[in-house]
Amino acid sequence: MNAALGLVWAAVATAGFAVLFELHLREVPLAATGAILGWGVYTLSGGEGGTAVACFAAAAAVGVYAELLAALRRRPAAVYIVCAIIPIVPGGGMYYTMLASVRGDLAKSLELGFRTLQAAGAIAAGLAVSSAIARLISLERLARRLGGRREKPRI
Amino acid sequence: MSMDTRRIDPEDVLLLAADTARVVLESGGETYRAEDAAQAVCSALGGAEAECFATPTGIQLSFTGFDGRVHSIVRRVKKRSMNLERLSRVNDLARRLYAGELDFDGAARELDLTERRPGYPLGVSLAAAATGTGFFTLLFGGGWNDALVAAAVGALLSRVTRILARRQISDFFTNIAGGAAAALLCLAAEHLGLAASADTTIIGVIMLLVPGVAITNAIRDTIAGDLVAGVARGADAFMAAAAISIGSGGAFELWRRLFPGTL
């Protein structure tokens, strides 16, 4: 599959899921852009095999992007994260793990299960790192300088 | 303003704060966000030492009112679904209340409006489900014919799961039925020559049900120190994945028995 085409598929699929998750129509293009960013970083760091490093890098990129948007648009970062992370999230892995165990293939189930947990852990760690970075360099102040509205207590 | 807020009945504050946290959790918000929102509401309306303990299935909240008594409440969270617009509205409500831009009545009205806010119309939701599943099938290496089948099955599946959820069928059964229906329909499409690969088509459709975000959130909660919530979310994701694969595994088995040699 053409890599550039993959970015388009990821963006459109994410837009579909964003609407399904009742994201406001104005924010859908932003979420889709986040998916392009995440999927791009994921494939560039060799993600098609589902390596933890690729998951971590993609999640950190999506996380920083979402924190920046959250400060600019004054919505929870989670709103953008939940959508933009969907293409890299190991949903398929969870499914294949359980399918292998339902079929009685214990070895395959264990292997897939471990890889799935690794991917999910890497994504969660990437998001945790990006939110820590956002707090350290105070993206909110940066956003204010970029034209966001005035700073509010962080809830 | 500070004098007025002190006169609001602590019991009313308690209800507003607990409902705010409940809506955050029902809309798919993080555990810490629900706790922070409830505490913000309490302290904005004159409650001291507000403490909130939230898990995906319930909220406990208590604070000391201006009368010097401790008030507390327990709220169960029964239905959970992703609703990002509701999440950002309720988050905004807590933030504005805390910043003094909203008073008690305004916040209560806003919360009521947020809860009753209609979502996208049915046609839009169906188109969104079809787009999501179709393009995920393409992303996972399927062809255009696979994507079309996935889009049709995905739209149908999203409608059926929504109806089952409204009838208060348990998530476990909904996921079994969804996994089985997705697998059977995709296998049938492959058999009839509509789709090239049932496997790619199924995984595109299953993205609607699969708890990828849930397992990630479970680990995020655990990292954030919300251990009980993290473990509970992990169990939720695990059960969902198990139910989907029981459904689709059963469907594969049924297909093998009905049409031997076609799999």
mmCIF file with all atom_site columns, C-alpha atoms in Angstrom, chain A residues 1 5-28 39 48 67 73-83 85-103 116-128 131 135 150-155, chain B residues 28 30 32-33 36-37 40 82-89 91-92 94-96 98-99 101 117-120 124-129 131-133 135-136 138-141 144 158 162 183 199-200 202-208 210-213 215-217 219-220 223 234 237-238 241-242 244-246 248-250 252 256 263:
data_model
loop_
_atom_site.group_PDB
_atom_site.id
_atom_site.type_symbol
_atom_site.label_atom_id
_atom_site.label_alt_id
_atom_site.label_comp_id
_atom_site.label_asym_id
_atom_site.label_entity_id
_atom_site.label_seq_id
_atom_site.pdbx_PDB_ins_code
_atom_site.Cartn_x
_atom_site.Cartn_y
_atom_site.Cartn_z
_atom_site.occupancy
_atom_site.B_iso_or_equiv
_atom_site.pdbx_formal_charge
_atom_site.auth_seq_id
_atom_site.auth_comp_id
_atom_site.auth_asym_id
_atom_site.auth_atom_id
_atom_site.pdbx_PDB_model_num
ATOM 1   C CA . MET A 1 1   ? 0.000   0.000   0.000  1.00 0.00 ? 1   MET A CA 1
ATOM 2   C CA . LEU A 1 5   ? -2.490  6.815   0.561  1.00 0.00 ? 5   LEU A CA 1
ATOM 3   C CA . GLY A 1 6   ? -2.324  5.250   4.033  1.00 0.00 ? 6   GLY A CA 1
ATOM 4   C CA . LEU A 1 7   ? -2.309  8.726   5.560  1.00 0.00 ? 7   LEU A CA 1
ATOM 5   C CA . VAL A 1 8   ? -5.471  9.606   3.635  1.00 0.00 ? 8   VAL A CA 1
ATOM 6   C CA . TRP A 1 9   ? -7.227  6.390   4.692  1.00 0.00 ? 9   TRP A CA 1
ATOM 7   C CA . ALA A 1 10  ? -6.243  6.962   8.329  1.00 0.00 ? 10  ALA A CA 1
ATOM 8   C CA . ALA A 1 11  ? -7.550  10.541  8.242  1.00 0.00 ? 11  ALA A CA 1
ATOM 9   C CA . VAL A 1 12  ? -10.894 9.665   6.653  1.00 0.00 ? 12  VAL A CA 1
ATOM 10  C CA . ALA A 1 13  ? -11.436 6.638   8.896  1.00 0.00 ? 13  ALA A CA 1
ATOM 11  C CA . THR A 1 14  ? -10.671 8.786   11.957 1.00 0.00 ? 14  THR A CA 1
ATOM 12  C CA . ALA A 1 15  ? -13.093 11.460  10.780 1.00 0.00 ? 15  ALA A CA 1
ATOM 13  C CA . GLY A 1 16  ? -15.788 8.785   10.569 1.00 0.00 ? 16  GLY A CA 1
ATOM 14  C CA . PHE A 1 17  ? -15.087 7.591   14.087 1.00 0.00 ? 17  PHE A CA 1
ATOM 15  C CA . ALA A 1 18  ? -14.904 11.167  15.389 1.00 0.00 ? 18  ALA A CA 1
ATOM 16  C CA . VAL A 1 19  ? -18.461 11.790  14.172 1.00 0.00 ? 19  VAL A CA 1
ATOM 17  C CA . LEU A 1 20  ? -19.521 8.465   15.673 1.00 0.00 ? 20  LEU A CA 1
ATOM 18  C CA . PHE A 1 21  ? -18.046 9.693   18.974 1.00 0.00 ? 21  PHE A CA 1
ATOM 19  C CA . GLU A 1 22  ? -20.177 12.861  18.676 1.00 0.00 ? 22  GLU A CA 1
ATOM 20  C CA . LEU A 1 23  ? -17.230 15.187  18.195 1.00 0.00 ? 23  LEU A CA 1
ATOM 21  C CA . HIS A 1 24  ? -18.363 18.660  17.102 1.00 0.00 ? 24  HIS A CA 1
ATOM 22  C CA . LEU A 1 25  ? -18.166 18.987  13.307 1.00 0.00 ? 25  LEU A CA 1
ATOM 23  C CA . ARG A 1 26  ? -15.820 21.986  13.620 1.00 0.00 ? 26  ARG A CA 1
ATOM 24  C CA . GLU A 1 27  ? -13.270 19.845  15.468 1.00 0.00 ? 27  GLU A CA 1
ATOM 25  C CA . VAL A 1 28  ? -13.409 16.827  13.139 1.00 0.00 ? 28  VAL A CA 1
ATOM 26  C CA . TRP A 1 39  ? -0.056  7.470   11.540 1.00 0.00 ? 39  TRP A CA 1
ATOM 27  C CA . GLU A 1 48  ? 3.527   -1.741  10.580 1.00 0.00 ? 48  GLU A CA 1
ATOM 28  C CA . GLU A 1 67  ? -2.335  19.361  24.279 1.00 0.00 ? 67  GLU A CA 1
ATOM 29  C CA . ARG A 1 73  ? -9.459  25.543  21.467 1.00 0.00 ? 73  ARG A CA 1
ATOM 30  C CA . ARG A 1 74  ? -10.157 25.229  25.197 1.00 0.00 ? 74  ARG A CA 1
ATOM 31  C CA . ARG A 1 75  ? -11.406 21.670  25.085 1.00 0.00 ? 75  ARG A CA 1
ATOM 32  C CA . PRO A 1 76  ? -10.018 18.666  26.970 1.00 0.00 ? 76  PRO A CA 1
ATOM 33  C CA . ALA A 1 77  ? -6.991  17.180  25.211 1.00 0.00 ? 77  ALA A CA 1
ATOM 34  C CA . ALA A 1 78  ? -8.707  13.797  25.504 1.00 0.00 ? 78  ALA A CA 1
ATOM 35  C CA . VAL A 1 79  ? -11.222 14.928  22.874 1.00 0.00 ? 79  VAL A CA 1
ATOM 36  C CA . TYR A 1 80  ? -8.500  15.001  20.205 1.00 0.00 ? 80  TYR A CA 1
ATOM 37  C CA . ILE A 1 81  ? -6.457  12.121  21.621 1.00 0.00 ? 81  ILE A CA 1
ATOM 38  C CA . VAL A 1 82  ? -9.329  9.624   21.589 1.00 0.00 ? 82  VAL A CA 1
ATOM 39  C CA . CYS A 1 83  ? -9.943  10.233  17.882 1.00 0.00 ? 83  CYS A CA 1
ATOM 40  C CA . ILE A 1 85  ? -5.081  7.635   18.388 1.00 0.00 ? 85  ILE A CA 1
ATOM 41  C CA . ILE A 1 86  ? -7.619  5.196   16.897 1.00 0.00 ? 86  ILE A CA 1
ATOM 42  C CA . PRO A 1 87  ? -5.538  4.065   13.884 1.00 0.00 ? 87  PRO A CA 1
ATOM 43  C CA . ILE A 1 88  ? -2.589  3.025   16.076 1.00 0.00 ? 88  ILE A CA 1
ATOM 44  C CA . VAL A 1 89  ? -4.518  1.668   19.050 1.00 0.00 ? 89  VAL A CA 1
ATOM 45  C CA . PRO A 1 90  ? -4.217  -2.131  19.331 1.00 0.00 ? 90  PRO A CA 1
ATOM 46  C CA . GLY A 1 91  ? -7.908  -2.971  18.915 1.00 0.00 ? 91  GLY A CA 1
ATOM 47  C CA . GLY A 1 92  ? -7.112  -5.588  16.312 1.00 0.00 ? 92  GLY A CA 1
ATOM 48  C CA . GLY A 1 93  ? -4.511  -7.071  18.639 1.00 0.00 ? 93  GLY A CA 1
ATOM 49  C CA . MET A 1 94  ? -7.034  -7.476  21.462 1.00 0.00 ? 94  MET A CA 1
ATOM 50  C CA . TYR A 1 95  ? -9.396  -9.177  19.040 1.00 0.00 ? 95  TYR A CA 1
ATOM 51  C CA . TYR A 1 96  ? -6.832  -11.559 17.543 1.00 0.00 ? 96  TYR A CA 1
ATOM 52  C CA . THR A 1 97  ? -5.535  -12.436 21.028 1.00 0.00 ? 97  THR A CA 1
ATOM 53  C CA . MET A 1 98  ? -8.964  -13.440 22.225 1.00 0.00 ? 98  MET A CA 1
ATOM 54  C CA . LEU A 1 99  ? -9.798  -15.167 18.949 1.00 0.00 ? 99  LEU A CA 1
ATOM 55  C CA . ALA A 1 100 ? -6.667  -17.327 19.296 1.00 0.00 ? 100 ALA A CA 1
ATOM 56  C CA . SER A 1 101 ? -7.613  -18.246 22.865 1.00 0.00 ? 101 SER A CA 1
ATOM 57  C CA . VAL A 1 102 ? -11.244 -18.993 21.925 1.00 0.00 ? 102 VAL A CA 1
ATOM 58  C CA . ARG A 1 103 ? -9.871  -21.335 19.245 1.00 0.00 ? 103 ARG A CA 1
ATOM 59  C CA . THR A 1 116 ? -0.965  -6.039  22.438 1.00 0.00 ? 116 THR A CA 1
ATOM 60  C CA . LEU A 1 117 ? -0.264  -5.086  26.043 1.00 0.00 ? 117 LEU A CA 1
ATOM 61  C CA . GLN A 1 118 ? 3.145   -3.817  25.001 1.00 0.00 ? 118 GLN A CA 1
ATOM 62  C CA . ALA A 1 119 ? 1.615   -1.616  22.308 1.00 0.00 ? 119 ALA A CA 1
ATOM 63  C CA . ALA A 1 120 ? -1.102  -0.297  24.644 1.00 0.00 ? 120 ALA A CA 1
ATOM 64  C CA . GLY A 1 121 ? 1.484   0.374   27.356 1.00 0.00 ? 121 GLY A CA 1
ATOM 65  C CA . ALA A 1 122 ? 3.736   2.193   24.905 1.00 0.00 ? 122 ALA A CA 1
ATOM 66  C CA . ILE A 1 123 ? 0.853   4.365   23.700 1.00 0.00 ? 123 ILE A CA 1
ATOM 67  C CA . ALA A 1 124 ? -0.175  5.193   27.263 1.00 0.00 ? 124 ALA A CA 1
ATOM 68  C CA . ALA A 1 125 ? 3.431   6.038   28.141 1.00 0.00 ? 125 ALA A CA 1
ATOM 69  C CA . GLY A 1 126 ? 3.726   8.254   25.062 1.00 0.00 ? 126 GLY A CA 1
ATOM 70  C CA . LEU A 1 127 ? 0.587   10.138  26.061 1.00 0.00 ? 127 LEU A CA 1
ATOM 71  C CA . ALA A 1 128 ? 1.789   10.466  29.668 1.00 0.00 ? 128 ALA A CA 1
ATOM 72  C CA . SER A 1 131 ? 1.109   15.615  28.934 1.00 0.00 ? 131 SER A CA 1
ATOM 73  C CA . ARG A 1 135 ? 2.796   20.958  31.801 1.00 0.00 ? 135 ARG A CA 1
ATOM 74  C CA . ARG A 1 150 ? -6.924  34.112  28.272 1.00 0.00 ? 150 ARG A CA 1
ATOM 75  C CA . GLU A 1 151 ? -5.623  31.514  30.621 1.00 0.00 ? 151 GLU A CA 1
ATOM 76  C CA . LYS A 1 152 ? -8.009  29.601  32.830 1.00 0.00 ? 152 LYS A CA 1
ATOM 77  C CA . PRO A 1 153 ? -7.443  27.331  35.785 1.00 0.00 ? 153 PRO A CA 1
ATOM 78  C CA . ARG A 1 154 ? -6.706  23.866  34.483 1.00 0.00 ? 154 ARG A CA 1
ATOM 79  C CA . ILE A 1 155 ? -9.505  21.435  35.136 1.00 0.00 ? 155 ILE A CA 1
ATOM 80  C CA . GLY B 2 28  ? -16.011 8.707   28.190 1.00 0.00 ? 28  GLY B CA 1
ATOM 81  C CA . GLU B 2 30  ? -10.877 10.221  32.236 1.00 0.00 ? 30  GLU B CA 1
ATOM 82  C CA . TYR B 2 32  ? -9.145  12.241  37.151 1.00 0.00 ? 32  TYR B CA 1
ATOM 83  C CA . ARG B 2 33  ? -11.199 14.640  35.030 1.00 0.00 ? 33  ARG B CA 1
ATOM 84  C CA . ASP B 2 36  ? -11.388 17.303  39.329 1.00 0.00 ? 36  ASP B CA 1
ATOM 85  C CA . ALA B 2 37  ? -14.700 18.506  37.894 1.00 0.00 ? 37  ALA B CA 1
ATOM 86  C CA . ALA B 2 40  ? -14.118 22.291  41.208 1.00 0.00 ? 40  ALA B CA 1
ATOM 87  C CA . MET B 2 82  ? -18.066 8.013   23.926 1.00 0.00 ? 82  MET B CA 1
ATOM 88  C CA . ASN B 2 83  ? -19.649 11.462  23.530 1.00 0.00 ? 83  ASN B CA 1
ATOM 89  C CA . LEU B 2 84  ? -16.908 14.010  23.042 1.00 0.00 ? 84  LEU B CA 1
ATOM 90  C CA . GLU B 2 85  ? -19.101 17.086  22.585 1.00 0.00 ? 85  GLU B CA 1
ATOM 91  C CA . ARG B 2 86  ? -20.876 16.365  25.869 1.00 0.00 ? 86  ARG B CA 1
ATOM 92  C CA . LEU B 2 87  ? -17.514 15.786  27.521 1.00 0.00 ? 87  LEU B CA 1
ATOM 93  C CA . SER B 2 88  ? -16.112 19.128  26.406 1.00 0.00 ? 88  SER B CA 1
ATOM 94  C CA . ARG B 2 89  ? -19.315 20.950  27.382 1.00 0.00 ? 89  ARG B CA 1
ATOM 95  C CA . ASN B 2 91  ? -15.705 20.192  31.287 1.00 0.00 ? 91  ASN B CA 1
ATOM 96  C CA . ASP B 2 92  ? -16.289 23.776  30.179 1.00 0.00 ? 92  ASP B CA 1
ATOM 97  C CA . ALA B 2 94  ? -16.955 23.066  35.599 1.00 0.00 ? 94  ALA B CA 1
ATOM 98  C CA . ARG B 2 95  ? -14.178 25.367  34.423 1.00 0.00 ? 95  ARG B CA 1
ATOM 99  C CA . ARG B 2 96  ? -16.466 28.391  34.033 1.00 0.00 ? 96  ARG B CA 1
ATOM 100 C CA . TYR B 2 98  ? -14.695 27.625  39.003 1.00 0.00 ? 98  TYR B CA 1
ATOM 101 C CA . ALA B 2 99  ? -13.609 30.805  37.216 1.00 0.00 ? 99  ALA B CA 1
ATOM 102 C CA . GLU B 2 101 ? -18.232 33.027  34.966 1.00 0.00 ? 101 GLU B CA 1
ATOM 103 C CA . ARG B 2 117 ? -28.425 17.666  23.848 1.00 0.00 ? 117 ARG B CA 1
ATOM 104 C CA . PRO B 2 118 ? -29.345 15.574  20.793 1.00 0.00 ? 118 PRO B CA 1
ATOM 105 C CA . GLY B 2 119 ? -26.507 13.881  18.933 1.00 0.00 ? 119 GLY B CA 1
ATOM 106 C CA . TYR B 2 120 ? -25.981 13.671  15.202 1.00 0.00 ? 120 TYR B CA 1
ATOM 107 C CA . VAL B 2 124 ? -25.072 11.045  9.700  1.00 0.00 ? 124 VAL B CA 1
ATOM 108 C CA . SER B 2 125 ? -24.155 8.419   12.307 1.00 0.00 ? 125 SER B CA 1
ATOM 109 C CA . LEU B 2 126 ? -24.713 5.603   9.824  1.00 0.00 ? 126 LEU B CA 1
ATOM 110 C CA . ALA B 2 127 ? -22.608 7.372   7.191  1.00 0.00 ? 127 ALA B CA 1
ATOM 111 C CA . ALA B 2 128 ? -19.893 7.947   9.804  1.00 0.00 ? 128 ALA B CA 1
ATOM 112 C CA . ALA B 2 129 ? -19.865 4.261   10.788 1.00 0.00 ? 129 ALA B CA 1
ATOM 113 C CA . THR B 2 131 ? -16.852 5.709   6.469  1.00 0.00 ? 131 THR B CA 1
ATOM 114 C CA . GLY B 2 132 ? -14.904 4.602   9.528  1.00 0.00 ? 132 GLY B CA 1
ATOM 115 C CA . THR B 2 133 ? -15.162 0.869   8.901  1.00 0.00 ? 133 THR B CA 1
ATOM 116 C CA . PHE B 2 135 ? -11.558 3.249   5.324  1.00 0.00 ? 135 PHE B CA 1
ATOM 117 C CA . PHE B 2 136 ? -10.080 1.199   8.151  1.00 0.00 ? 136 PHE B CA 1
ATOM 118 C CA . LEU B 2 138 ? -8.472  0.048   3.237  1.00 0.00 ? 138 LEU B CA 1
ATOM 119 C CA . LEU B 2 139 ? -5.884  1.066   5.838  1.00 0.00 ? 139 LEU B CA 1
ATOM 120 C CA . PHE B 2 140 ? -5.459  -2.552  6.934  1.00 0.00 ? 140 PHE B CA 1
ATOM 121 C CA . GLY B 2 141 ? -4.712  -3.575  3.360  1.00 0.00 ? 141 GLY B CA 1
ATOM 122 C CA . TRP B 2 144 ? -12.175 -1.297  -2.565 1.00 0.00 ? 144 TRP B CA 1
ATOM 123 C CA . SER B 2 158 ? -23.573 0.376   14.499 1.00 0.00 ? 158 SER B CA 1
ATOM 124 C CA . ARG B 2 162 ? -27.222 1.188   19.379 1.00 0.00 ? 162 ARG B CA 1
ATOM 125 C CA . ALA B 2 183 ? -18.033 -12.460 10.977 1.00 0.00 ? 183 ALA B CA 1
ATOM 126 C CA . ASP B 2 199 ? -10.335 -11.363 7.452  1.00 0.00 ? 199 ASP B CA 1
ATOM 127 C CA . THR B 2 200 ? -9.451  -7.780  6.453  1.00 0.00 ? 200 THR B CA 1
ATOM 128 C CA . ILE B 2 202 ? -13.951 -8.323  9.549  1.00 0.00 ? 202 ILE B CA 1
ATOM 129 C CA . ILE B 2 203 ? -11.166 -6.428  11.307 1.00 0.00 ? 203 ILE B CA 1
ATOM 130 C CA . GLY B 2 204 ? -12.326 -3.172  9.676  1.00 0.00 ? 204 GLY B CA 1
ATOM 131 C CA . VAL B 2 205 ? -15.893 -3.740  10.892 1.00 0.00 ? 205 VAL B CA 1
ATOM 132 C CA . ILE B 2 206 ? -14.821 -4.961  14.326 1.00 0.00 ? 206 ILE B CA 1
ATOM 133 C CA . MET B 2 207 ? -13.057 -1.613  14.919 1.00 0.00 ? 207 MET B CA 1
ATOM 134 C CA . LEU B 2 208 ? -16.542 -0.378  15.866 1.00 0.00 ? 208 LEU B CA 1
ATOM 135 C CA . VAL B 2 210 ? -13.058 -3.395  19.741 1.00 0.00 ? 210 VAL B CA 1
ATOM 136 C CA . PRO B 2 211 ? -11.758 -1.846  22.995 1.00 0.00 ? 211 PRO B CA 1
ATOM 137 C CA . GLY B 2 212 ? -8.462  -0.440  21.719 1.00 0.00 ? 212 GLY B CA 1
ATOM 138 C CA . VAL B 2 213 ? -9.034  2.982   23.260 1.00 0.00 ? 213 VAL B CA 1
ATOM 139 C CA . ILE B 2 215 ? -7.217  -0.734  27.052 1.00 0.00 ? 215 ILE B CA 1
ATOM 140 C CA . THR B 2 216 ? -5.052  2.338   26.409 1.00 0.00 ? 216 THR B CA 1
ATOM 141 C CA . ASN B 2 217 ? -7.148  4.387   28.844 1.00 0.00 ? 217 ASN B CA 1
ATOM 142 C CA . ILE B 2 219 ? -3.113  1.869   31.340 1.00 0.00 ? 219 ILE B CA 1
ATOM 143 C CA . ARG B 2 220 ? -3.272  5.690   31.334 1.00 0.00 ? 220 ARG B CA 1
ATOM 144 C CA . ILE B 2 223 ? -0.043  5.453   35.213 1.00 0.00 ? 223 ILE B CA 1
ATOM 145 C CA . GLY B 2 234 ? -8.767  -3.118  32.033 1.00 0.00 ? 234 GLY B CA 1
ATOM 146 C CA . ALA B 2 237 ? -11.725 -3.966  27.878 1.00 0.00 ? 237 ALA B CA 1
ATOM 147 C CA . PHE B 2 238 ? -10.732 -7.586  28.467 1.00 0.00 ? 238 PHE B CA 1
ATOM 148 C CA . ALA B 2 241 ? -12.513 -8.334  23.567 1.00 0.00 ? 241 ALA B CA 1
ATOM 149 C CA . ALA B 2 242 ? -13.426 -11.786 24.924 1.00 0.00 ? 242 ALA B CA 1
ATOM 150 C CA . ILE B 2 244 ? -16.356 -10.129 20.466 1.00 0.00 ? 244 ILE B CA 1
ATOM 151 C CA . SER B 2 245 ? -14.090 -13.083 19.812 1.00 0.00 ? 245 SER B CA 1
ATOM 152 C CA . ILE B 2 246 ? -16.509 -15.569 21.354 1.00 0.00 ? 246 ILE B CA 1
ATOM 153 C CA . SER B 2 248 ? -16.819 -14.246 15.823 1.00 0.00 ? 248 SER B CA 1
ATOM 154 C CA . GLY B 2 249 ? -15.051 -17.489 16.826 1.00 0.00 ? 249 GLY B CA 1
ATOM 155 C CA . GLY B 2 250 ? -18.445 -19.145 17.138 1.00 0.00 ? 250 GLY B CA 1
ATOM 156 C CA . PHE B 2 252 ? -16.314 -19.127 12.112 1.00 0.00 ? 252 PHE B CA 1
ATOM 157 C CA . ARG B 2 256 ? -17.028 -24.419 8.960  1.00 0.00 ? 256 ARG B CA 1
ATOM 158 C CA . LEU B 2 263 ? -12.662 -21.745 4.966  1.00 0.00 ? 263 LEU B CA 1
#
